[in-house]
Tab-separated table of N, CA and C in Angstrom:
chain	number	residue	atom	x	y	z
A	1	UNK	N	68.155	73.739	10.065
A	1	UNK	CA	67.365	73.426	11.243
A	1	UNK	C	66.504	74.634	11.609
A	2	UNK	N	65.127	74.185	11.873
A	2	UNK	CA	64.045	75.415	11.740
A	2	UNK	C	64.124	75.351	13.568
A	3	UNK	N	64.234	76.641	14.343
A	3	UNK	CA	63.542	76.910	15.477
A	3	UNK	C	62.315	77.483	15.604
A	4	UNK	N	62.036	77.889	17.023
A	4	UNK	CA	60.614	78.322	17.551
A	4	UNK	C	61.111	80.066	17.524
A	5	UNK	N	62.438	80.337	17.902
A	5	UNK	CA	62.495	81.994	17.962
A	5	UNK	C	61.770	82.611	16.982
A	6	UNK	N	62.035	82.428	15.604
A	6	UNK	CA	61.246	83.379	14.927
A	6	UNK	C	59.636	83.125	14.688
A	7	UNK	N	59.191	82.282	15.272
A	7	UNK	CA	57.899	82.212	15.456
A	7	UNK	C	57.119	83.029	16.500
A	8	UNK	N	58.191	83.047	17.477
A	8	UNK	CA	57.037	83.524	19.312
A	8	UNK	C	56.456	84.939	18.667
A	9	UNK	N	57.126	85.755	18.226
A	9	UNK	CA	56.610	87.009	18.008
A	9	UNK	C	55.232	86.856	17.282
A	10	UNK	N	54.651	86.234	16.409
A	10	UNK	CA	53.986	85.531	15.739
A	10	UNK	C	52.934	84.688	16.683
A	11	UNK	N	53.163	84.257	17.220
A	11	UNK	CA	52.550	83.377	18.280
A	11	UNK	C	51.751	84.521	19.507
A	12	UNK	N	52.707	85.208	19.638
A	12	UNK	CA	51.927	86.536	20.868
A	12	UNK	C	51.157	87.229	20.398
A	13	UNK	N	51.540	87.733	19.134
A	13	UNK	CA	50.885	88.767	18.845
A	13	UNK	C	49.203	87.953	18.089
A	14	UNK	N	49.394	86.886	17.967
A	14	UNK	CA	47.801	85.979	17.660
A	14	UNK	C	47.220	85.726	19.076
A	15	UNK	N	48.141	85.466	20.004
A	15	UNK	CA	47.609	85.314	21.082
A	15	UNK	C	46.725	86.907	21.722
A	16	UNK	N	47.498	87.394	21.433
A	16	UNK	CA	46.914	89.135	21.743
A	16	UNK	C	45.981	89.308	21.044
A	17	UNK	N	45.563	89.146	19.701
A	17	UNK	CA	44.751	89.746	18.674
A	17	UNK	C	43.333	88.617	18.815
A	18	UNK	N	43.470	87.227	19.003
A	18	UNK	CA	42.493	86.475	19.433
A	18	UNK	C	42.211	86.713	21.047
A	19	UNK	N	42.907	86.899	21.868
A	19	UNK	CA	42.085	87.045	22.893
A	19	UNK	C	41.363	88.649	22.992
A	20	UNK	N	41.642	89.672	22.024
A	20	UNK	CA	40.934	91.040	22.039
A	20	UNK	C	39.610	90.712	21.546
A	21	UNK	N	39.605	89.485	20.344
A	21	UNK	CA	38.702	89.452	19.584
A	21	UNK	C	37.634	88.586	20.614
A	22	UNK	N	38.052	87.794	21.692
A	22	UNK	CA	37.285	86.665	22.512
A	22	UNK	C	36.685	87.605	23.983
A	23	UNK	N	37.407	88.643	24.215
A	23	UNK	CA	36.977	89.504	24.747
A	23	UNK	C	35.970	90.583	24.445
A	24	UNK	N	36.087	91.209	23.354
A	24	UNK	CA	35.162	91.302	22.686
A	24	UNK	C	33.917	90.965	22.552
A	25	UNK	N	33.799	89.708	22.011
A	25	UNK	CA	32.819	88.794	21.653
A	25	UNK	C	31.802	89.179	23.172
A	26	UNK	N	32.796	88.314	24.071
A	26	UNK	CA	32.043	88.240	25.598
A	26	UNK	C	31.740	89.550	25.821
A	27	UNK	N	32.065	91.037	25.977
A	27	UNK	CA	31.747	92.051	26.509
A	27	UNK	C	30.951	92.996	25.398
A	28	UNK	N	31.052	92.640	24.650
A	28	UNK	CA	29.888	93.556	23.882
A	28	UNK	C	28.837	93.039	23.381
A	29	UNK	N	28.369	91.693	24.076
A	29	UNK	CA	27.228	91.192	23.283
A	29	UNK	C	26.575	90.790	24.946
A	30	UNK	N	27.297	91.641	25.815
A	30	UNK	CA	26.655	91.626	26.877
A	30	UNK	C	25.265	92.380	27.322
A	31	UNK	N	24.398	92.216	27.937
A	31	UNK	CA	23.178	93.312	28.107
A	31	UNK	C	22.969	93.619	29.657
A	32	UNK	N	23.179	94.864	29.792
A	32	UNK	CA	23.541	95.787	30.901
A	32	UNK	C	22.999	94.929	32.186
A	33	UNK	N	23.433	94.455	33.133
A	33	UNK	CA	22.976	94.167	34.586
A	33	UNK	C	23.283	92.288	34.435
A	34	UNK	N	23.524	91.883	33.279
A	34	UNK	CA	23.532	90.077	33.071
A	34	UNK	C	24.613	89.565	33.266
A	35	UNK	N	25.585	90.297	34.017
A	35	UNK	CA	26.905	89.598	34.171
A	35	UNK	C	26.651	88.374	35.163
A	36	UNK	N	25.553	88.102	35.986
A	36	UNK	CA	25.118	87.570	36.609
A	36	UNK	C	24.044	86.307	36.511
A	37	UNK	N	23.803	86.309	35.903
A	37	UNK	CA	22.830	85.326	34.210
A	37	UNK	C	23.653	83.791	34.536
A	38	UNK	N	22.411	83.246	34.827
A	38	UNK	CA	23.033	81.513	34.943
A	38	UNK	C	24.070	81.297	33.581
A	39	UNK	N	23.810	81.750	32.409
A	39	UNK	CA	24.568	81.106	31.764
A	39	UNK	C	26.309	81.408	31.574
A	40	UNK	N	26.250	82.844	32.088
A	40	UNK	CA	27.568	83.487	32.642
A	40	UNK	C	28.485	82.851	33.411
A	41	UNK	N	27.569	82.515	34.721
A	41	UNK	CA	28.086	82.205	36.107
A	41	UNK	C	28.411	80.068	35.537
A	42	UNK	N	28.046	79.637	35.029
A	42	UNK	CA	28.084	78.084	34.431
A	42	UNK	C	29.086	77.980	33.475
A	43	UNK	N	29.259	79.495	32.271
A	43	UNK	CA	30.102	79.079	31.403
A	43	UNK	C	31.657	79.739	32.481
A	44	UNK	N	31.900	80.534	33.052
A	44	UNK	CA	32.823	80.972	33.803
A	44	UNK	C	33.549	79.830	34.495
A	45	UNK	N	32.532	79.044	35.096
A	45	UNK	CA	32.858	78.006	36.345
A	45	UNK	C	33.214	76.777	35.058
A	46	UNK	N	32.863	76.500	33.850
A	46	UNK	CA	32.851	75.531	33.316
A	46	UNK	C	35.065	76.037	32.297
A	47	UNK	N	35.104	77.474	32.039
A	47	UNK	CA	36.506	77.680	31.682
A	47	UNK	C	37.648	77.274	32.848
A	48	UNK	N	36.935	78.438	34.030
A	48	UNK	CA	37.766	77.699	35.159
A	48	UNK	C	37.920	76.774	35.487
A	49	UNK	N	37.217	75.504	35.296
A	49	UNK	CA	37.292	74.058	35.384
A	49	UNK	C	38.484	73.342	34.626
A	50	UNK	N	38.360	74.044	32.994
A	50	UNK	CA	39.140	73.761	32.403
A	50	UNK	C	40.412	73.860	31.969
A	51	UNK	N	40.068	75.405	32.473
A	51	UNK	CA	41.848	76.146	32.438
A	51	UNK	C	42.266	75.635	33.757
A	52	UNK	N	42.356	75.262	34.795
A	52	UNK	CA	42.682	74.734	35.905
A	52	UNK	C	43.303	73.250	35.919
A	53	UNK	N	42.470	72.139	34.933
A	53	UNK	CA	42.668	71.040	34.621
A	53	UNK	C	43.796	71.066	33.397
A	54	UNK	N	43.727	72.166	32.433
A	54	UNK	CA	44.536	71.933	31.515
A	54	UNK	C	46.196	72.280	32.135
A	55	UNK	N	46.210	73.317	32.893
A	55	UNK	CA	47.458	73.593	33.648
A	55	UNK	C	47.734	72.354	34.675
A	56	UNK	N	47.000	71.699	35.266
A	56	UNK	CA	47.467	70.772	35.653
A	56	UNK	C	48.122	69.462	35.052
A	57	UNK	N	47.116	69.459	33.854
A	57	UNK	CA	46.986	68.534	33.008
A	57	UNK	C	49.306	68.829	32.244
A	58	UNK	N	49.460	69.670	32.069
A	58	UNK	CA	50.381	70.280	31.341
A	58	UNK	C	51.565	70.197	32.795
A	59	UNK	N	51.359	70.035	33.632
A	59	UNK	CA	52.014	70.115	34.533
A	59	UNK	C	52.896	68.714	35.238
A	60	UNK	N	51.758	67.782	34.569
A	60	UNK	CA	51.704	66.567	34.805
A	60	UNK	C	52.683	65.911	33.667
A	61	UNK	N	52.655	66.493	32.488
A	61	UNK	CA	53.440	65.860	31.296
A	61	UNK	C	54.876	66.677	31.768
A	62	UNK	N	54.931	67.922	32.005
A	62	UNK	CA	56.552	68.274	32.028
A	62	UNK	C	56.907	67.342	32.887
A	63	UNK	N	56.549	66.638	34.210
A	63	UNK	CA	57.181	66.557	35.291
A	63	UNK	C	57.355	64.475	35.061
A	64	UNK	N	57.110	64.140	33.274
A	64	UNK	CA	56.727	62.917	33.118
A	64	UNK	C	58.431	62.229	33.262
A	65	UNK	N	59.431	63.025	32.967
A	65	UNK	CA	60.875	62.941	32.487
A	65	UNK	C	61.453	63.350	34.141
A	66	UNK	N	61.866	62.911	34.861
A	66	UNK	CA	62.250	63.431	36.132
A	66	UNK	C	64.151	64.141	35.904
A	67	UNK	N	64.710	63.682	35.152
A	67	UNK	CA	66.221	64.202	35.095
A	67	UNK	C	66.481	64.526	33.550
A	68	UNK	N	67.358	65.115	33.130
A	68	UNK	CA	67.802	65.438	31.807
A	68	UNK	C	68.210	64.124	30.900
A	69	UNK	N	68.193	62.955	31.923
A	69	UNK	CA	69.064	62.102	30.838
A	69	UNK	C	67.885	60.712	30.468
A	70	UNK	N	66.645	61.365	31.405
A	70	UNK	CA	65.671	60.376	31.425
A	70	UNK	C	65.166	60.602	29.627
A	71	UNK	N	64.873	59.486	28.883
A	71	UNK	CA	64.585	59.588	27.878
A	71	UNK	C	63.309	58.921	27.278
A	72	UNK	N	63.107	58.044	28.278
A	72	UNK	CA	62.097	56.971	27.545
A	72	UNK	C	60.227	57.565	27.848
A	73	UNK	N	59.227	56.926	27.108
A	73	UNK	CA	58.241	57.370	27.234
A	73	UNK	C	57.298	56.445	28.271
A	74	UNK	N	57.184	57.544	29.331
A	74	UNK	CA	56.287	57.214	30.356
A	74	UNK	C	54.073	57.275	30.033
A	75	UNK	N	53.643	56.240	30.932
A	75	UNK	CA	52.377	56.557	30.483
A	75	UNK	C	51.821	57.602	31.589
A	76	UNK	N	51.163	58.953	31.446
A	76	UNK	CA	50.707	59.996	32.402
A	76	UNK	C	49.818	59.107	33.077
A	77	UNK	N	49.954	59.760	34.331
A	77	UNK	CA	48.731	59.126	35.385
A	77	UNK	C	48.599	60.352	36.309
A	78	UNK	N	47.063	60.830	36.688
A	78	UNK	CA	47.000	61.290	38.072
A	78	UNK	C	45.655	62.767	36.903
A	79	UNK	N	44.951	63.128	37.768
A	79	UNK	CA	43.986	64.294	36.977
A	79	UNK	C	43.079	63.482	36.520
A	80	UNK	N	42.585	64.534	35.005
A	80	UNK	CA	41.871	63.985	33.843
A	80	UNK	C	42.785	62.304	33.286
A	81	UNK	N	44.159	61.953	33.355
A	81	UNK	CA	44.878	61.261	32.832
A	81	UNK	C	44.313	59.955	33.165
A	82	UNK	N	43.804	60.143	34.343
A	82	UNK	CA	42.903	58.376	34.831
A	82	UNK	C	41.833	58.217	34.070
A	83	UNK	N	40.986	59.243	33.111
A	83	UNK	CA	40.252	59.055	32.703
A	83	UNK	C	40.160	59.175	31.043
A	84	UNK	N	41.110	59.823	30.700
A	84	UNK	CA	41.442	60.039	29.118
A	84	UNK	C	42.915	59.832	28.753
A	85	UNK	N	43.006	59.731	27.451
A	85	UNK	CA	44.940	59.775	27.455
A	85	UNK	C	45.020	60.777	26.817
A	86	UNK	N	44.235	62.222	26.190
A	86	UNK	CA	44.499	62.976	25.554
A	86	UNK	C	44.358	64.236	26.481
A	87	UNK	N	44.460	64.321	28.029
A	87	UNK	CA	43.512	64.972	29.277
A	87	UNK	C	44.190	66.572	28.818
A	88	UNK	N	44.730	67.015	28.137
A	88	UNK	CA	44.890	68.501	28.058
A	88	UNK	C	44.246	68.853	26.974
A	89	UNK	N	44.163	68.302	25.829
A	89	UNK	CA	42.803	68.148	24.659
A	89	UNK	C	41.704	68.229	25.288
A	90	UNK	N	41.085	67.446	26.593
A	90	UNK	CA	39.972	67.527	26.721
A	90	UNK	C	39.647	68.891	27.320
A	91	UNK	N	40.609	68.857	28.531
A	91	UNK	CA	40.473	70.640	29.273
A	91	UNK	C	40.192	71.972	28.323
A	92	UNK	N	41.295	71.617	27.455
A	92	UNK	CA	41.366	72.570	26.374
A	92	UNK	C	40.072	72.889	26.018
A	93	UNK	N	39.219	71.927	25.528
A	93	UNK	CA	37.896	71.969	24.961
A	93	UNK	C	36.896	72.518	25.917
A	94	UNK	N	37.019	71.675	27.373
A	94	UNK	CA	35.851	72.099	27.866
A	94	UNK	C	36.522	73.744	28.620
A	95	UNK	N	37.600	74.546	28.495
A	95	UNK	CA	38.240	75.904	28.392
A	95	UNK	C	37.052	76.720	27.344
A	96	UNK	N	36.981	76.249	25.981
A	96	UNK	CA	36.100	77.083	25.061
A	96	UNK	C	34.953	76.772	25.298
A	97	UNK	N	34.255	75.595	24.967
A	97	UNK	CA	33.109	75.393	25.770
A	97	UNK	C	32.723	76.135	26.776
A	98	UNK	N	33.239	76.655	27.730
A	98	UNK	CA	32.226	77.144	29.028
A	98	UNK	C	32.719	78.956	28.473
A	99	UNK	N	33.779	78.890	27.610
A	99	UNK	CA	34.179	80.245	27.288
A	99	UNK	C	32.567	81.020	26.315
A	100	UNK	N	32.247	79.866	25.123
A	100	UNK	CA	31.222	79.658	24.369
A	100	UNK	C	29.945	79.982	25.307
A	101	UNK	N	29.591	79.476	26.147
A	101	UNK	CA	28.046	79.058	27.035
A	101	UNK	C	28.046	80.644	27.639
A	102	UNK	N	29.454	81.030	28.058
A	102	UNK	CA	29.402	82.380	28.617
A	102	UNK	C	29.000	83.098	28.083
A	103	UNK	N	29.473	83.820	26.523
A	103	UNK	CA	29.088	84.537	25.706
A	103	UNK	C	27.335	84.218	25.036
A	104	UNK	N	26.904	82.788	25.105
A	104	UNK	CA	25.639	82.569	24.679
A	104	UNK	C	25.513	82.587	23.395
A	105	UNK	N	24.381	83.126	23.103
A	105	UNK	CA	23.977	82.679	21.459
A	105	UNK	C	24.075	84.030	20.527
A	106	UNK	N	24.083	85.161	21.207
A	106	UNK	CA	24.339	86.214	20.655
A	106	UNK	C	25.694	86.511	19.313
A	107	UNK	N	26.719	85.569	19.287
A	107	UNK	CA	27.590	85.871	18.861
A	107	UNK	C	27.762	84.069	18.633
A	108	UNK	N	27.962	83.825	16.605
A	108	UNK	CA	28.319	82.372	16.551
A	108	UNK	C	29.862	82.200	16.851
A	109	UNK	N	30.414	83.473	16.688
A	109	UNK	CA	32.331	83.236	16.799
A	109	UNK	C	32.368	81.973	17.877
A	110	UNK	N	32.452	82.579	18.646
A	110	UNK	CA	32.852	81.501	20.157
A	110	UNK	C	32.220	80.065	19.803
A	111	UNK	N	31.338	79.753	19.305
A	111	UNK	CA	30.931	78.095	18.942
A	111	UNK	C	31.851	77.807	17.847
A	112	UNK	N	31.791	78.567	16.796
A	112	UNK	CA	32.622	78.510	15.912
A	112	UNK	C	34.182	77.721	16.661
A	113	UNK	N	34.976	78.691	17.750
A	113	UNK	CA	35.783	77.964	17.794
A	113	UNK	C	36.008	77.046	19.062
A	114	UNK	N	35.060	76.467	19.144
A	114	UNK	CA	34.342	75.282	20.055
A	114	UNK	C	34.416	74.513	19.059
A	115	UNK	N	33.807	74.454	18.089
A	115	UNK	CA	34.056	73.304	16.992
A	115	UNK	C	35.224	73.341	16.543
A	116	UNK	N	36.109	74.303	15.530
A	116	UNK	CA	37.325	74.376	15.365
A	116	UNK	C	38.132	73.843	15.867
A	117	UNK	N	38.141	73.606	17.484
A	117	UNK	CA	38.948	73.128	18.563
A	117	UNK	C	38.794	71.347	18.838
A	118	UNK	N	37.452	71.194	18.454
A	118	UNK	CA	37.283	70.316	18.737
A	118	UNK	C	37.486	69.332	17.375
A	119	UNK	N	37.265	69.577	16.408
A	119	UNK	CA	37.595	69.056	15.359
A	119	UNK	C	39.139	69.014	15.111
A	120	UNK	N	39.631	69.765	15.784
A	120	UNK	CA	41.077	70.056	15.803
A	120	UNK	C	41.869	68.814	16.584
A	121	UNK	N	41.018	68.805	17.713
A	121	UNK	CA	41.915	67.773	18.928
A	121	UNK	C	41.318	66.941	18.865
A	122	UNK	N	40.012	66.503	18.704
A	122	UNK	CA	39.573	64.942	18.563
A	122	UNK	C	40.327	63.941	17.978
A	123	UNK	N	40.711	64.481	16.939
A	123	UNK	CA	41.569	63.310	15.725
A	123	UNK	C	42.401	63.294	16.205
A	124	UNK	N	43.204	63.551	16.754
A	124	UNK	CA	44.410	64.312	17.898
A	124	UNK	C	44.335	62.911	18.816
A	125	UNK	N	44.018	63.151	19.703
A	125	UNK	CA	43.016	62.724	20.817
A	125	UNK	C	43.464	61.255	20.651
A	126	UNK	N	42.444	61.188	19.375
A	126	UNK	CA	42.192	59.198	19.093
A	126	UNK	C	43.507	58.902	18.771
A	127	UNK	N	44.472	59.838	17.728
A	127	UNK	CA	45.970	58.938	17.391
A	127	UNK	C	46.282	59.049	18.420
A	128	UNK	N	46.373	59.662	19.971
A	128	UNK	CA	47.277	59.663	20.824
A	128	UNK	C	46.980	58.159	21.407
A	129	UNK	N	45.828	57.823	22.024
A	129	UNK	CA	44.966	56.782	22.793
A	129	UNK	C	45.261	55.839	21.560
A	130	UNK	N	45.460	55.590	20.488
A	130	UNK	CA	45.654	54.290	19.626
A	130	UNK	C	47.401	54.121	20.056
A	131	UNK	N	48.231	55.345	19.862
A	131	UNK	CA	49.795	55.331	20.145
A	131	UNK	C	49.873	54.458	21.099
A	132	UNK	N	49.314	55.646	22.586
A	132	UNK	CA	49.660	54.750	24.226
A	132	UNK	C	49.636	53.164	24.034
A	133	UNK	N	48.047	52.501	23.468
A	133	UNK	CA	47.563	51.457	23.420
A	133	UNK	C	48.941	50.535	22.806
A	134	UNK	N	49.282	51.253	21.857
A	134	UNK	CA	49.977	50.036	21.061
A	134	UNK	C	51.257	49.909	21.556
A	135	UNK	N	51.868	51.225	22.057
A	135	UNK	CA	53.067	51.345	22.758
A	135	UNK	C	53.129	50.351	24.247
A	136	UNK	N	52.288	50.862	24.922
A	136	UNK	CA	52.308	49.678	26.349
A	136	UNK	C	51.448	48.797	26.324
A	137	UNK	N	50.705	48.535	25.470
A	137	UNK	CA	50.032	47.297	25.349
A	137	UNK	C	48.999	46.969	26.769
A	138	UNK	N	49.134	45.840	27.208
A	138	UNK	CA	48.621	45.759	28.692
A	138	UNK	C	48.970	46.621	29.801
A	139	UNK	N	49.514	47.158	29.690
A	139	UNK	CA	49.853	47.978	30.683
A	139	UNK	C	49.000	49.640	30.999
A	140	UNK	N	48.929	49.828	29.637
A	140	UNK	CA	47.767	50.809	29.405
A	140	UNK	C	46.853	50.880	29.956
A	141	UNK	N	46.257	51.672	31.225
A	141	UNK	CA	44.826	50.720	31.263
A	141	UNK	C	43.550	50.721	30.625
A	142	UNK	N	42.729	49.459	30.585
A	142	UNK	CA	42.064	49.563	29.685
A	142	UNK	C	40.893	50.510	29.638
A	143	UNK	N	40.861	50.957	30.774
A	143	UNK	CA	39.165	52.015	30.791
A	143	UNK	C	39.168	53.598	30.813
A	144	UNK	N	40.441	53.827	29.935
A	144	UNK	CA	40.608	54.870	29.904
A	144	UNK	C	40.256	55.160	28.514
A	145	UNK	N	39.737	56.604	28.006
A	145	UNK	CA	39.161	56.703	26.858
A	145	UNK	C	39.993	57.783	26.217
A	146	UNK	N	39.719	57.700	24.954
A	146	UNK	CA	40.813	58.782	24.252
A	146	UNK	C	40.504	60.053	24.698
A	147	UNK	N	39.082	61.206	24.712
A	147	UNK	CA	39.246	62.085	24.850
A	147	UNK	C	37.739	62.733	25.389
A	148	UNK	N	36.574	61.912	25.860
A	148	UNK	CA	35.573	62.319	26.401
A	148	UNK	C	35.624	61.499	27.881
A	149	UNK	N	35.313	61.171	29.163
A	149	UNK	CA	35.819	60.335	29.965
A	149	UNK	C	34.492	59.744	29.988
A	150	UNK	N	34.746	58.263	30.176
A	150	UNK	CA	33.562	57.221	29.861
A	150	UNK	C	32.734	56.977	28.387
A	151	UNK	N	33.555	58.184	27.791
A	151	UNK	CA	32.659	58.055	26.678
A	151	UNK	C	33.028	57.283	25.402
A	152	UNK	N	34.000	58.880	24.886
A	152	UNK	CA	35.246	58.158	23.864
A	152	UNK	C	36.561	58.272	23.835
């Protein structure tokens, strides 16, 4: 039986070494006095949007199981969840996205993993929204979209 212990060390230290490298990106491809630059102040407000929604979003699934002995699978409701069934995929995305818009065009890394991410969780995304669908059937509701809201 494989655990997560010998992974975390592994896991932090990528977490450390990608966010030096995402920091980076953003602060040295900066030009002196532009911290202030519409596209700064839009991609900032557009992470915070997302990191805000995704913690909620994540907050919303722990709290889906109310006791230890509860077992069965509930459908999320309440957030992004009224509007997607994949709603921490989507946060996630629009997290790099506004992370991306911040840094601008100076540097392709950050789009780079705007796509990465997104190619990552889309497919993601759709098996989850085909699962829900087939799992609750009518009950699902129907105008909820896998992982863009209104869209797809």
């Amino acid at each position: 039986m494989t655990t997560l212990r010998p992974r975390l060390p592994f896991c932090f230290g990528m977490r450390e070494i990608c966010g030096g490298i995402e920091g980076w990106c953003l602060l040295a491809h900066l030009p002196p006095g532009a911290a202030w630059a519409p596209h700064h102040v839009l991609g900032l407000g557009l992470w915070a949007a997302g990191c805000s929604a995704n913690m909620h979003c994540d907050s919303l699934l722990r709290n889906l199981r109310q006791s230890a002995g509860d077992t069965g699978y509930k459908i999320p409701r309440g957030g992004l969840f009224e509007y997607v069934s994949a709603a921490n995929y989507a946060a996630e995305s629009l997290e790099w996205l506004g992370y991306a818009i911040a840094c601008g065009t100076a540097s392709l890394a950050p789009w780079a993993f705007v796509l990465a991410t997104v190619c990552n969780l889309a497919p993601r995304a759709r098996s989850h929204h085909a699962w829900y669908k087939q799992r609750f059937g009518a009950a699902y509701p129907a105008s909820r979209r896998a992982f863009i809201p209104y869209v797809w």
